[in-house]
């Protein structure tokens, strides 16, 4: 009997030890689980916090690219020779290795507008053009103030082929554009044309002065205060809209500091050719796409804000100085 009691005590002791160990293991598992959950919660909070911050951080990054225009233009001095040519190159610097560009050209025979093209850096200041049948490379000087087109022509050279090995000089405001893509490409919405009734004619308020408007493919307006290129579109048989065509040339008024934002599809003026030897000239001013306001609203010939059109006389004096 004593032996049986002794065995029971031993069994109870063993069971007690076993139960205690199970309780200890359970407590340890619970503690570890709680610690893990706490850590995972903290990590989850951290991830959630980062996911909330990320869009804000990305939205504040600047994605604008630098836009620069290069220009070449020439008119022969011989009054009887109608050769006139202009080439304009618009560059968007995405980074130092890749660029996007558009090229436009005008002469007495045609007007050419290219779609957007791409080029990549291959050697110092030289970019290889992608997927163009004629333009192969763009070569810049060290300061990127000048550029040359390197072309390879086929068997036939057309009137509208781009010109190579000429120096095109920087003509536009240099800075990061904050304008929308549709605004940057707005000049494509306008069909410009040569107005043959005005071609190779010079007009002024006073034919003895140095202030004049000269029309060829488009037009150039030069006064003592401002000098700019223009393009024309026909409204009807006698009326034409005038559009700004970069660049502004010397002299450049000191208050015109945002030329890169000037609209190319908002008319800056209008001319009416309804009297022999005279033009009615109405001036609106340059439209700034950024500020949504007109700038330089004073008529360039009178230097005053006019409420109506003024008369420009045809000056039959042959070649115009400076062309």
PDB file of C-alpha atoms in Angstrom:
ATOM      1  CA  UNK A   1       0.000   0.000   0.000  1.00  0.00           C
ATOM      2  CA  UNK A   2       2.790   2.403   0.894  1.00  0.00           C
ATOM      3  CA  UNK A   3       4.470   1.442  -2.323  1.00  0.00           C
ATOM      4  CA  UNK A   4       1.355   2.368  -4.358  1.00  0.00           C
ATOM      5  CA  UNK A   5       1.054   5.762  -2.601  1.00  0.00           C
ATOM      6  CA  UNK A   6       4.674   6.418  -3.304  1.00  0.00           C
ATOM      7  CA  UNK A   7       4.195   5.705  -7.026  1.00  0.00           C
ATOM      8  CA  UNK A   8       1.154   8.043  -7.176  1.00  0.00           C
ATOM      9  CA  UNK A   9       3.192  10.876  -5.611  1.00  0.00           C
ATOM     10  CA  UNK A  10       5.896  10.366  -8.166  1.00  0.00           C
ATOM     11  CA  UNK A  11       3.334  10.473 -11.048  1.00  0.00           C
ATOM     12  CA  UNK A  12       1.723  13.648  -9.673  1.00  0.00           C
ATOM     13  CA  UNK A  13       5.130  15.300  -9.378  1.00  0.00           C
ATOM     14  CA  UNK A  14       6.002  14.355 -12.935  1.00  0.00           C
ATOM     15  CA  UNK A  15       2.653  15.658 -14.236  1.00  0.00           C
ATOM     16  CA  UNK A  16       3.109  18.923 -12.282  1.00  0.00           C
ATOM     17  CA  UNK A  17       6.541  19.450 -13.803  1.00  0.00           C
ATOM     18  CA  UNK A  18       5.164  18.687 -17.294  1.00  0.00           C
ATOM     19  CA  UNK A  19       2.217  21.076 -16.861  1.00  0.00           C
ATOM     20  CA  UNK A  20       4.526  23.848 -15.570  1.00  0.00           C
ATOM     21  CA  UNK A  21       6.770  23.458 -18.600  1.00  0.00           C
ATOM     22  CA  UNK A  22       3.764  23.657 -20.930  1.00  0.00           C
ATOM     23  CA  UNK A  23       2.599  26.841 -19.177  1.00  0.00           C
ATOM     24  CA  UNK A  24       6.096  28.357 -19.462  1.00  0.00           C
ATOM     25  CA  UNK A  25       6.254  27.490 -23.174  1.00  0.00           C
ATOM     26  CA  UNK A  26       2.816  29.023 -23.775  1.00  0.00           C
ATOM     27  CA  UNK A  27       3.756  32.212 -21.964  1.00  0.00           C
ATOM     28  CA  UNK A  28       6.987  32.438 -23.986  1.00  0.00           C
ATOM     29  CA  UNK A  29       5.116  31.932 -27.250  1.00  0.00           C
ATOM     30  CA  UNK A  30       2.594  34.624 -26.314  1.00  0.00           C
ATOM     31  CA  UNK A  31       5.318  37.086 -25.401  1.00  0.00           C
ATOM     32  CA  UNK A  32       7.202  36.416 -28.655  1.00  0.00           C
ATOM     33  CA  UNK A  33       4.004  36.741 -30.666  1.00  0.00           C
ATOM     34  CA  UNK A  34       3.121  40.061 -29.053  1.00  0.00           C
ATOM     35  CA  UNK A  35       6.631  41.401 -29.666  1.00  0.00           C
ATOM     36  CA  UNK A  36       6.494  40.302 -33.307  1.00  0.00           C
ATOM     37  CA  UNK A  37       3.073  41.869 -33.817  1.00  0.00           C
ATOM     38  CA  UNK A  38       4.276  45.106 -32.263  1.00  0.00           C
ATOM     39  CA  UNK A  39       7.319  45.159 -34.549  1.00  0.00           C
ATOM     40  CA  UNK A  40       5.184  44.347 -37.599  1.00  0.00           C
ATOM     41  CA  UNK A  41       2.727  47.084 -36.647  1.00  0.00           C
ATOM     42  CA  UNK A  42       5.540  49.599 -36.361  1.00  0.00           C
ATOM     43  CA  UNK A  43       6.952  48.496 -39.722  1.00  0.00           C
ATOM     44  CA  UNK A  44       3.445  48.656 -41.194  1.00  0.00           C
ATOM     45  CA  UNK A  45       2.980  52.162 -39.871  1.00  0.00           C
ATOM     46  CA  UNK A  46       6.332  53.106 -41.335  1.00  0.00           C
ATOM     47  CA  UNK A  47       5.435  51.674 -44.764  1.00  0.00           C
ATOM     48  CA  UNK A  48       2.010  53.297 -44.690  1.00  0.00           C
ATOM     49  CA  UNK A  49       3.578  56.597 -43.696  1.00  0.00           C
ATOM     50  CA  UNK A  50       6.112  56.355 -46.530  1.00  0.00           C
ATOM     51  CA  UNK A  51       3.414  55.457 -49.030  1.00  0.00           C
ATOM     52  CA  UNK A  52       1.537  58.596 -48.046  1.00  0.00           C
ATOM     53  CA  UNK A  53       4.619  60.795 -48.343  1.00  0.00           C
ATOM     54  CA  UNK A  54       5.932  59.421 -51.635  1.00  0.00           C
ATOM     55  CA  UNK A  55       3.324  60.972 -53.978  1.00  0.00           C
ATOM     56  CA  UNK A  56       3.898  64.348 -52.370  1.00  0.00           C
ATOM     57  CA  UNK A  57       7.655  64.054 -52.790  1.00  0.00           C
ATOM     58  CA  UNK A  58       7.358  62.988 -56.438  1.00  0.00           C
ATOM     59  CA  UNK A  59       4.841  65.695 -57.222  1.00  0.00           C
ATOM     60  CA  UNK A  60       7.319  68.338 -56.091  1.00  0.00           C
ATOM     61  CA  UNK A  61      10.063  67.150 -58.439  1.00  0.00           C
ATOM     62  CA  UNK A  62      10.644  69.401 -61.431  1.00  0.00           C
ATOM     63  CA  UNK A  63      10.272  67.706 -64.810  1.00  0.00           C
ATOM     64  CA  UNK A  64      10.610  70.796 -67.036  1.00  0.00           C
ATOM     65  CA  UNK A  65      13.329  70.855 -69.672  1.00  0.00           C
ATOM     66  CA  UNK A  66      15.403  73.725 -70.958  1.00  0.00           C
ATOM     67  CA  UNK A  67      14.183  75.111 -74.283  1.00  0.00           C
ATOM     68  CA  UNK A  68      16.494  77.035 -76.652  1.00  0.00           C
ATOM     69  CA  UNK A  69      15.936  78.347 -80.179  1.00  0.00           C
ATOM     70  CA  UNK A  70      18.699  78.699 -82.786  1.00  0.00           C
ATOM     71  CA  UNK A  71      18.173  80.776 -85.925  1.00  0.00           C
ATOM     72  CA  UNK A  72      19.769  81.463 -89.278  1.00  0.00           C
ATOM     73  CA  UNK A  73      18.333  83.866 -91.856  1.00  0.00           C
ATOM     74  CA  UNK A  74      19.585  85.549 -95.007  1.00  0.00           C
ATOM     75  CA  UNK A  75      18.241  87.759 -97.770  1.00  0.00           C
ATOM     76  CA  UNK A  76      20.360  88.595-100.807  1.00  0.00           C
ATOM     77  CA  UNK A  77      21.020  92.295-101.387  1.00  0.00           C
ATOM     78  CA  UNK A  78      20.296  92.051-105.108  1.00  0.00           C
ATOM     79  CA  UNK A  79      16.816  93.527-105.514  1.00  0.00           C
ATOM     80  CA  UNK A  80      16.125  91.360-108.572  1.00  0.00           C
ATOM     81  CA  UNK A  81      17.097  88.127-106.822  1.00  0.00           C
ATOM     82  CA  UNK A  82      14.269  86.698-104.755  1.00  0.00           C
ATOM     83  CA  UNK A  83      16.420  84.332-102.721  1.00  0.00           C
ATOM     84  CA  UNK A  84      15.444  84.397 -99.083  1.00  0.00           C
ATOM     85  CA  UNK A  85      16.053  81.683 -96.543  1.00  0.00           C
ATOM     86  CA  UNK A  86      15.520  81.146 -92.847  1.00  0.00           C
ATOM     87  CA  UNK A  87      16.139  78.092 -90.687  1.00  0.00           C
ATOM     88  CA  UNK A  88      15.007  77.702 -87.101  1.00  0.00           C
ATOM     89  CA  UNK A  89      15.971  74.943 -84.685  1.00  0.00           C
ATOM     90  CA  UNK A  90      14.169  74.465 -81.365  1.00  0.00           C
ATOM     91  CA  UNK A  91      16.010  72.321 -78.838  1.00  0.00           C
ATOM     92  CA  UNK A  92      14.685  70.765 -75.640  1.00  0.00           C
ATOM     93  CA  UNK A  93      17.508  69.640 -73.345  1.00  0.00           C
ATOM     94  CA  UNK A  94      16.182  66.607 -71.476  1.00  0.00           C
ATOM     95  CA  UNK A  95      19.657  66.034 -70.026  1.00  0.00           C
ATOM     96  CA  UNK A  96      23.254  66.237 -71.238  1.00  0.00           C
ATOM     97  CA  UNK A  97      22.964  62.960 -73.158  1.00  0.00           C
ATOM     98  CA  UNK A  98      19.611  63.236 -74.929  1.00  0.00           C
ATOM     99  CA  UNK A  99      17.781  66.054 -76.696  1.00  0.00           C
ATOM    100  CA  UNK A 100      14.555  66.555 -78.613  1.00  0.00           C
ATOM    101  CA  UNK A 101      14.292  69.114 -81.389  1.00  0.00           C
ATOM    102  CA  UNK A 102      12.147  70.552 -84.154  1.00  0.00           C
ATOM    103  CA  UNK A 103      13.359  72.289 -87.277  1.00  0.00           C
ATOM    104  CA  UNK A 104      11.527  74.738 -89.530  1.00  0.00           C
ATOM    105  CA  UNK A 105      12.658  76.446 -92.723  1.00  0.00           C
ATOM    106  CA  UNK A 106      11.310  79.125 -95.010  1.00  0.00           C
ATOM    107  CA  UNK A 107      12.520  80.366 -98.372  1.00  0.00           C
ATOM    108  CA  UNK A 108      10.973  81.932-101.424  1.00  0.00           C
ATOM    109  CA  UNK A 109       9.856  78.520-102.666  1.00  0.00           C
ATOM    110  CA  UNK A 110       8.544  76.684 -99.631  1.00  0.00           C
ATOM    111  CA  UNK A 111       7.815  76.412 -95.937  1.00  0.00           C
ATOM    112  CA  UNK A 112       8.983  73.292 -94.092  1.00  0.00           C
ATOM    113  CA  UNK A 113       7.971  72.154 -90.623  1.00  0.00           C
ATOM    114  CA  UNK A 114       9.387  68.969 -89.122  1.00  0.00           C
ATOM    115  CA  UNK A 115       7.883  66.741 -86.472  1.00  0.00           C
ATOM    116  CA  UNK A 116       9.729  66.299 -83.184  1.00  0.00           C
ATOM    117  CA  UNK A 117      13.058  64.501 -83.589  1.00  0.00           C
ATOM    118  CA  UNK A 118      15.527  62.990 -81.130  1.00  0.00           C
ATOM    119  CA  UNK A 119      19.318  62.911 -80.858  1.00  0.00           C
ATOM    120  CA  UNK A 120      21.873  61.392 -78.470  1.00  0.00           C
ATOM    121  CA  UNK A 121      25.377  62.510 -77.487  1.00  0.00           C
ATOM    122  CA  UNK A 122      28.160  60.555 -79.249  1.00  0.00           C
ATOM    123  CA  UNK A 123      31.216  62.774 -78.706  1.00  0.00           C
ATOM    124  CA  UNK A 124      31.835  66.110 -77.037  1.00  0.00           C
ATOM    125  CA  UNK A 125      29.107  68.564 -78.191  1.00  0.00           C
ATOM    126  CA  UNK A 126      28.058  66.269 -81.080  1.00  0.00           C
ATOM    127  CA  UNK A 127      24.655  64.566 -81.135  1.00  0.00           C
ATOM    128  CA  UNK A 128      23.602  61.743 -83.466  1.00  0.00           C
ATOM    129  CA  UNK A 129      20.111  62.288 -84.920  1.00  0.00           C
ATOM    130  CA  UNK A 130      17.686  59.364 -84.913  1.00  0.00           C
ATOM    131  CA  UNK A 131      15.484  58.384 -87.861  1.00  0.00           C
ATOM    132  CA  UNK A 132      15.912  61.351 -90.192  1.00  0.00           C
ATOM    133  CA  UNK A 133      16.726  60.819 -93.886  1.00  0.00           C
ATOM    134  CA  UNK A 134      18.924  63.918 -94.221  1.00  0.00           C
ATOM    135  CA  UNK A 135      19.931  65.391 -90.852  1.00  0.00           C
ATOM    136  CA  UNK A 136      22.601  63.144 -89.349  1.00  0.00           C
ATOM    137  CA  UNK A 137      24.245  65.166 -86.576  1.00  0.00           C
ATOM    138  CA  UNK A 138      24.032  68.392 -84.583  1.00  0.00           C
ATOM    139  CA  UNK A 139      27.339  69.975 -83.559  1.00  0.00           C
ATOM    140  CA  UNK A 140      27.368  72.628 -80.817  1.00  0.00           C
ATOM    141  CA  UNK A 141      30.124  74.952 -79.669  1.00  0.00           C
ATOM    142  CA  UNK A 142      31.426  74.634 -76.094  1.00  0.00           C
ATOM    143  CA  UNK A 143      28.944  77.166 -74.690  1.00  0.00           C
ATOM    144  CA  UNK A 144      26.057  75.857 -76.818  1.00  0.00           C
ATOM    145  CA  UNK A 145      25.554  79.349 -78.233  1.00  0.00           C
ATOM    146  CA  UNK A 146      25.970  78.085 -81.807  1.00  0.00           C
ATOM    147  CA  UNK A 147      25.067  74.900 -83.676  1.00  0.00           C
ATOM    148  CA  UNK A 148      25.723  73.380 -87.098  1.00  0.00           C
ATOM    149  CA  UNK A 149      23.605  70.803 -88.929  1.00  0.00           C
ATOM    150  CA  UNK A 150      25.520  67.941 -90.525  1.00  0.00           C
ATOM    151  CA  UNK A 151      23.454  66.486 -93.368  1.00  0.00           C
ATOM    152  CA  UNK A 152      23.732  63.706 -95.899  1.00  0.00           C
ATOM    153  CA  UNK A 153      21.683  64.274 -99.025  1.00  0.00           C
ATOM    154  CA  UNK A 154      20.379  61.652-101.400  1.00  0.00           C
ATOM    155  CA  UNK A 155      20.441  61.804-105.188  1.00  0.00           C
ATOM    156  CA  UNK A 156      17.830  64.546-105.185  1.00  0.00           C
ATOM    157  CA  UNK A 157      18.001  67.706-103.121  1.00  0.00           C
ATOM    158  CA  UNK A 158      14.603  69.339-102.709  1.00  0.00           C
ATOM    159  CA  UNK A 159      13.757  72.978-102.159  1.00  0.00           C
ATOM    160  CA  UNK A 160      12.838  72.245 -98.563  1.00  0.00           C
ATOM    161  CA  UNK A 161      15.880  70.239 -97.532  1.00  0.00           C
ATOM    162  CA  UNK A 162      17.504  71.576 -94.343  1.00  0.00           C
ATOM    163  CA  UNK A 163      20.668  73.613 -94.752  1.00  0.00           C
ATOM    164  CA  UNK A 164      23.878  72.158 -93.361  1.00  0.00           C
ATOM    165  CA  UNK A 165      27.273  73.553 -92.357  1.00  0.00           C
ATOM    166  CA  UNK A 166      25.831  76.974 -91.569  1.00  0.00           C
ATOM    167  CA  UNK A 167      26.170  78.538 -88.137  1.00  0.00           C
ATOM    168  CA  UNK A 168      22.860  78.890 -86.342  1.00  0.00           C
ATOM    169  CA  UNK A 169      23.008  81.178 -83.324  1.00  0.00           C
ATOM    170  CA  UNK A 170      21.036  81.071 -80.123  1.00  0.00           C
ATOM    171  CA  UNK A 171      18.086  83.423 -80.440  1.00  0.00           C
ATOM    172  CA  UNK A 172      15.628  82.725 -77.650  1.00  0.00           C
ATOM    173  CA  UNK A 173      15.354  83.271 -73.932  1.00  0.00           C
ATOM    174  CA  UNK A 174      17.206  80.528 -72.049  1.00  0.00           C
ATOM    175  CA  UNK A 175      15.335  79.069 -69.110  1.00  0.00           C
ATOM    176  CA  UNK A 176      13.144  76.252 -67.888  1.00  0.00           C
ATOM    177  CA  UNK A 177       9.734  76.373 -69.407  1.00  0.00           C
ATOM    178  CA  UNK A 178       6.679  76.007 -67.206  1.00  0.00           C
ATOM    179  CA  UNK A 179       4.295  76.036 -70.156  1.00  0.00           C
ATOM    180  CA  UNK A 180       2.210  73.067 -71.196  1.00  0.00           C
ATOM    181  CA  UNK A 181       3.264  70.948 -74.165  1.00  0.00           C
ATOM    182  CA  UNK A 182       0.276  72.092 -76.207  1.00  0.00           C
ATOM    183  CA  UNK A 183       1.341  75.707 -75.621  1.00  0.00           C
ATOM    184  CA  UNK A 184       4.949  75.007 -76.602  1.00  0.00           C
ATOM    185  CA  UNK A 185       3.769  73.531 -79.895  1.00  0.00           C
ATOM    186  CA  UNK A 186       1.099  76.102 -80.589  1.00  0.00           C
ATOM    187  CA  UNK A 187       2.841  77.578 -83.642  1.00  0.00           C
ATOM    188  CA  UNK A 188       1.895  74.399 -85.525  1.00  0.00           C
ATOM    189  CA  UNK A 189      -1.756  75.431 -85.372  1.00  0.00           C
ATOM    190  CA  UNK A 190      -1.173  78.400 -87.691  1.00  0.00           C
ATOM    191  CA  UNK A 191      -0.746  78.121 -91.458  1.00  0.00           C
ATOM    192  CA  UNK A 192       1.570  80.951 -92.457  1.00  0.00           C
ATOM    193  CA  UNK A 193       1.809  82.163 -96.027  1.00  0.00           C
ATOM    194  CA  UNK A 194       3.583  84.564 -98.310  1.00  0.00           C
ATOM    195  CA  UNK A 195       1.391  87.571 -99.127  1.00  0.00           C
ATOM    196  CA  UNK A 196       2.444  88.269-102.700  1.00  0.00           C
ATOM    197  CA  UNK A 197       0.731  91.664-102.818  1.00  0.00           C
ATOM    198  CA  UNK A 198       3.187  92.839-100.139  1.00  0.00           C
ATOM    199  CA  UNK A 199       6.270  90.816-101.043  1.00  0.00           C
ATOM    200  CA  UNK A 200       9.548  92.800-101.183  1.00  0.00           C
ATOM    201  CA  UNK A 201       7.824  96.022-100.165  1.00  0.00           C
ATOM    202  CA  UNK A 202       8.765  98.462 -97.443  1.00  0.00           C
ATOM    203  CA  UNK A 203       6.262 100.582 -95.493  1.00  0.00           C
ATOM    204  CA  UNK A 204       6.711 103.359 -92.978  1.00  0.00           C
ATOM    205  CA  UNK A 205       4.982 106.360 -91.442  1.00  0.00           C
ATOM    206  CA  UNK A 206       7.837 108.430 -92.862  1.00  0.00           C
ATOM    207  CA  UNK A 207       9.924 107.089 -95.748  1.00  0.00           C
ATOM    208  CA  UNK A 208      12.883 109.267 -94.714  1.00  0.00           C
ATOM    209  CA  UNK A 209      13.058 107.687 -91.247  1.00  0.00           C
ATOM    210  CA  UNK A 210      14.722 104.455 -90.136  1.00  0.00           C
ATOM    211  CA  UNK A 211      11.428 102.985 -88.907  1.00  0.00           C
ATOM    212  CA  UNK A 212       9.861 100.522 -91.338  1.00  0.00           C
ATOM    213  CA  UNK A 213       8.031  97.253 -91.999  1.00  0.00           C
ATOM    214  CA  UNK A 214       9.497  95.063 -94.719  1.00  0.00           C
ATOM    215  CA  UNK A 215       7.588  92.106 -96.206  1.00  0.00           C
ATOM    216  CA  UNK A 216       9.059  89.114 -97.969  1.00  0.00           C
ATOM    217  CA  UNK A 217       7.997  85.597 -96.933  1.00  0.00           C
ATOM    218  CA  UNK A 218       6.774  86.991 -93.640  1.00  0.00           C
ATOM    219  CA  UNK A 219       7.694  90.397 -92.347  1.00  0.00           C
ATOM    220  CA  UNK A 220      10.198  92.333 -90.269  1.00  0.00           C
ATOM    221  CA  UNK A 221       9.326  95.397 -88.233  1.00  0.00           C
ATOM    222  CA  UNK A 222      12.199  97.658 -87.272  1.00  0.00           C
ATOM    223  CA  UNK A 223      11.935 100.913 -85.357  1.00  0.00           C
ATOM    224  CA  UNK A 224      14.324 102.802 -83.106  1.00  0.00           C
ATOM    225  CA  UNK A 225      12.791 101.025 -80.093  1.00  0.00           C
ATOM    226  CA  UNK A 226      12.101  97.455 -81.246  1.00  0.00           C
ATOM    227  CA  UNK A 227      13.027  94.996 -84.004  1.00  0.00           C
ATOM    228  CA  UNK A 228      11.141  91.714 -84.523  1.00  0.00           C
ATOM    229  CA  UNK A 229      10.270  89.066 -87.104  1.00  0.00           C
ATOM    230  CA  UNK A 230       6.684  88.271 -88.029  1.00  0.00           C
ATOM    231  CA  UNK A 231       4.570  85.869 -90.037  1.00  0.00           C
ATOM    232  CA  UNK A 232       1.326  86.581 -91.820  1.00  0.00           C
ATOM    233  CA  UNK A 233      -1.969  84.847 -92.426  1.00  0.00           C
ATOM    234  CA  UNK A 234      -4.736  86.009 -94.710  1.00  0.00           C
ATOM    235  CA  UNK A 235      -8.113  86.890 -93.183  1.00  0.00           C
ATOM    236  CA  UNK A 236      -9.727  87.908 -96.471  1.00  0.00           C
ATOM    237  CA  UNK A 237      -8.773  89.680 -99.707  1.00  0.00           C
ATOM    238  CA  UNK A 238      -7.529  92.821 -97.932  1.00  0.00           C
ATOM    239  CA  UNK A 239      -6.871  91.916 -94.282  1.00  0.00           C
ATOM    240  CA  UNK A 240      -4.004  89.959 -92.725  1.00  0.00           C
ATOM    241  CA  UNK A 241      -3.120  88.961 -89.183  1.00  0.00           C
ATOM    242  CA  UNK A 242       0.437  89.470 -87.946  1.00  0.00           C
ATOM    243  CA  UNK A 243       2.038  86.858 -85.653  1.00  0.00           C
ATOM    244  CA  UNK A 244       5.261  87.057 -83.678  1.00  0.00           C
ATOM    245  CA  UNK A 245       8.106  84.915 -85.048  1.00  0.00           C
ATOM    246  CA  UNK A 246      11.135  84.628 -82.733  1.00  0.00           C
ATOM    247  CA  UNK A 247      13.571  86.093 -82.070  1.00  0.00           C
ATOM    248  CA  UNK A 248      13.394  89.682 -80.930  1.00  0.00           C
ATOM    249  CA  UNK A 249      16.431  91.415 -82.399  1.00  0.00           C
ATOM    250  CA  UNK A 250      18.473  94.377 -81.188  1.00  0.00           C
ATOM    251  CA  UNK A 251      17.350  96.789 -79.916  1.00  0.00           C
ATOM    252  CA  UNK A 252      15.408  94.767 -77.308  1.00  0.00           C
ATOM    253  CA  UNK A 253      13.313  96.878 -74.923  1.00  0.00           C
ATOM    254  CA  UNK A 254      14.491  96.440 -71.331  1.00  0.00           C
ATOM    255  CA  UNK A 255      10.966  95.693 -70.069  1.00  0.00           C
ATOM    256  CA  UNK A 256      10.555  92.654 -72.341  1.00  0.00           C
ATOM    257  CA  UNK A 257      12.245  90.003 -70.186  1.00  0.00           C
ATOM    258  CA  UNK A 258       9.935  87.029 -70.830  1.00  0.00           C
ATOM    259  CA  UNK A 259      10.112  86.706 -74.608  1.00  0.00           C
ATOM    260  CA  UNK A 260      10.122  82.880 -74.382  1.00  0.00           C
ATOM    261  CA  UNK A 261       6.526  83.037 -73.153  1.00  0.00           C
ATOM    262  CA  UNK A 262       5.231  85.156 -76.041  1.00  0.00           C
ATOM    263  CA  UNK A 263       2.461  83.383 -77.902  1.00  0.00           C
ATOM    264  CA  UNK A 264       2.984  82.409 -81.518  1.00  0.00           C
ATOM    265  CA  UNK A 265      -0.684  81.820 -82.290  1.00  0.00           C
ATOM    266  CA  UNK A 266      -2.183  85.012 -80.862  1.00  0.00           C
ATOM    267  CA  UNK A 267      -2.104  87.871 -83.408  1.00  0.00           C
ATOM    268  CA  UNK A 268       0.054  90.832 -82.401  1.00  0.00           C
ATOM    269  CA  UNK A 269      -1.525  93.105 -84.990  1.00  0.00           C
ATOM    270  CA  UNK A 270      -3.427  93.427 -88.244  1.00  0.00           C
ATOM    271  CA  UNK A 271      -2.866  95.155 -91.568  1.00  0.00           C
ATOM    272  CA  UNK A 272      -5.462  96.191 -94.140  1.00  0.00           C
ATOM    273  CA  UNK A 273      -4.404  96.737 -97.741  1.00  0.00           C
ATOM    274  CA  UNK A 274      -7.453  98.500 -99.166  1.00  0.00           C
ATOM    275  CA  UNK A 275      -5.794 101.624-100.560  1.00  0.00           C
ATOM    276  CA  UNK A 276      -3.098 101.765-103.209  1.00  0.00           C
ATOM    277  CA  UNK A 277       0.287 102.564-101.697  1.00  0.00           C
ATOM    278  CA  UNK A 278      -0.934 102.504 -98.074  1.00  0.00           C
ATOM    279  CA  UNK A 279      -1.539  99.998 -95.309  1.00  0.00           C
ATOM    280  CA  UNK A 280      -3.741 100.406 -92.272  1.00  0.00           C
ATOM    281  CA  UNK A 281      -1.706  99.040 -89.362  1.00  0.00           C
ATOM    282  CA  UNK A 282      -3.365  98.067 -86.097  1.00  0.00           C
ATOM    283  CA  UNK A 283      -1.202  96.975 -83.145  1.00  0.00           C
ATOM    284  CA  UNK A 284      -2.349  94.706 -80.281  1.00  0.00           C
ATOM    285  CA  UNK A 285       0.925  93.910 -78.495  1.00  0.00           C
ATOM    286  CA  UNK A 286       2.639  90.602 -77.668  1.00  0.00           C
ATOM    287  CA  UNK A 287       0.507  88.081 -75.757  1.00  0.00           C
ATOM    288  CA  UNK A 288       2.286  86.492 -72.778  1.00  0.00           C
ATOM    289  CA  UNK A 289       1.028  82.924 -72.277  1.00  0.00           C
ATOM    290  CA  UNK A 290       2.307  82.831 -68.725  1.00  0.00           C
ATOM    291  CA  UNK A 291       0.672  86.012 -67.442  1.00  0.00           C
ATOM    292  CA  UNK A 292      -2.275  85.931 -69.899  1.00  0.00           C
ATOM    293  CA  UNK A 293      -1.693  89.626 -70.624  1.00  0.00           C
ATOM    294  CA  UNK A 294      -0.545  91.774 -73.549  1.00  0.00           C
ATOM    295  CA  UNK A 295       2.899  93.340 -73.382  1.00  0.00           C
ATOM    296  CA  UNK A 296       4.369  96.283 -75.298  1.00  0.00           C
ATOM    297  CA  UNK A 297       0.951  97.629 -76.199  1.00  0.00           C
ATOM    298  CA  UNK A 298       2.280 100.922 -77.556  1.00  0.00           C
ATOM    299  CA  UNK A 299       2.329 101.064 -81.357  1.00  0.00           C
ATOM    300  CA  UNK A 300       5.981 100.572 -82.444  1.00  0.00           C
ATOM    301  CA  UNK A 301       5.737 103.395 -85.008  1.00  0.00           C
ATOM    302  CA  UNK A 302       4.215 106.040 -82.732  1.00  0.00           C
ATOM    303  CA  UNK A 303       5.385 104.679 -79.356  1.00  0.00           C
ATOM    304  CA  UNK A 304       1.865 105.359 -78.054  1.00  0.00           C
ATOM    305  CA  UNK A 305      -1.144 103.179 -77.261  1.00  0.00           C
ATOM    306  CA  UNK A 306      -3.410 103.830 -80.230  1.00  0.00           C
ATOM    307  CA  UNK A 307      -7.163 103.278 -80.106  1.00  0.00           C
ATOM    308  CA  UNK A 308      -7.339 102.837 -83.866  1.00  0.00           C
ATOM    309  CA  UNK A 309      -5.127 101.888 -86.799  1.00  0.00           C
ATOM    310  CA  UNK A 310      -2.425 104.131 -88.270  1.00  0.00           C
ATOM    311  CA  UNK A 311      -1.399 104.559 -91.919  1.00  0.00           C
ATOM    312  CA  UNK A 312       1.856 103.149 -93.287  1.00  0.00           C
ATOM    313  CA  UNK A 313       3.038 104.463 -96.654  1.00  0.00           C
ATOM    314  CA  UNK A 314       4.697 102.382 -99.329  1.00  0.00           C
ATOM    315  CA  UNK A 315       8.319 103.498 -99.632  1.00  0.00           C
ATOM    316  CA  UNK A 316       9.541 102.644-103.124  1.00  0.00           C
ATOM    317  CA  UNK A 317      13.272 102.956-102.427  1.00  0.00           C
ATOM    318  CA  UNK A 318      14.631  99.574-103.510  1.00  0.00           C
ATOM    319  CA  UNK A 319      16.756  97.510-101.143  1.00  0.00           C
ATOM    320  CA  UNK A 320      16.348  97.852 -97.390  1.00  0.00           C
ATOM    321  CA  UNK A 321      19.484  98.425 -95.345  1.00  0.00           C
ATOM    322  CA  UNK A 322      20.384  95.480 -93.149  1.00  0.00           C
ATOM    323  CA  UNK A 323      18.802  92.783 -95.352  1.00  0.00           C
TER     324      UNK A 323
END
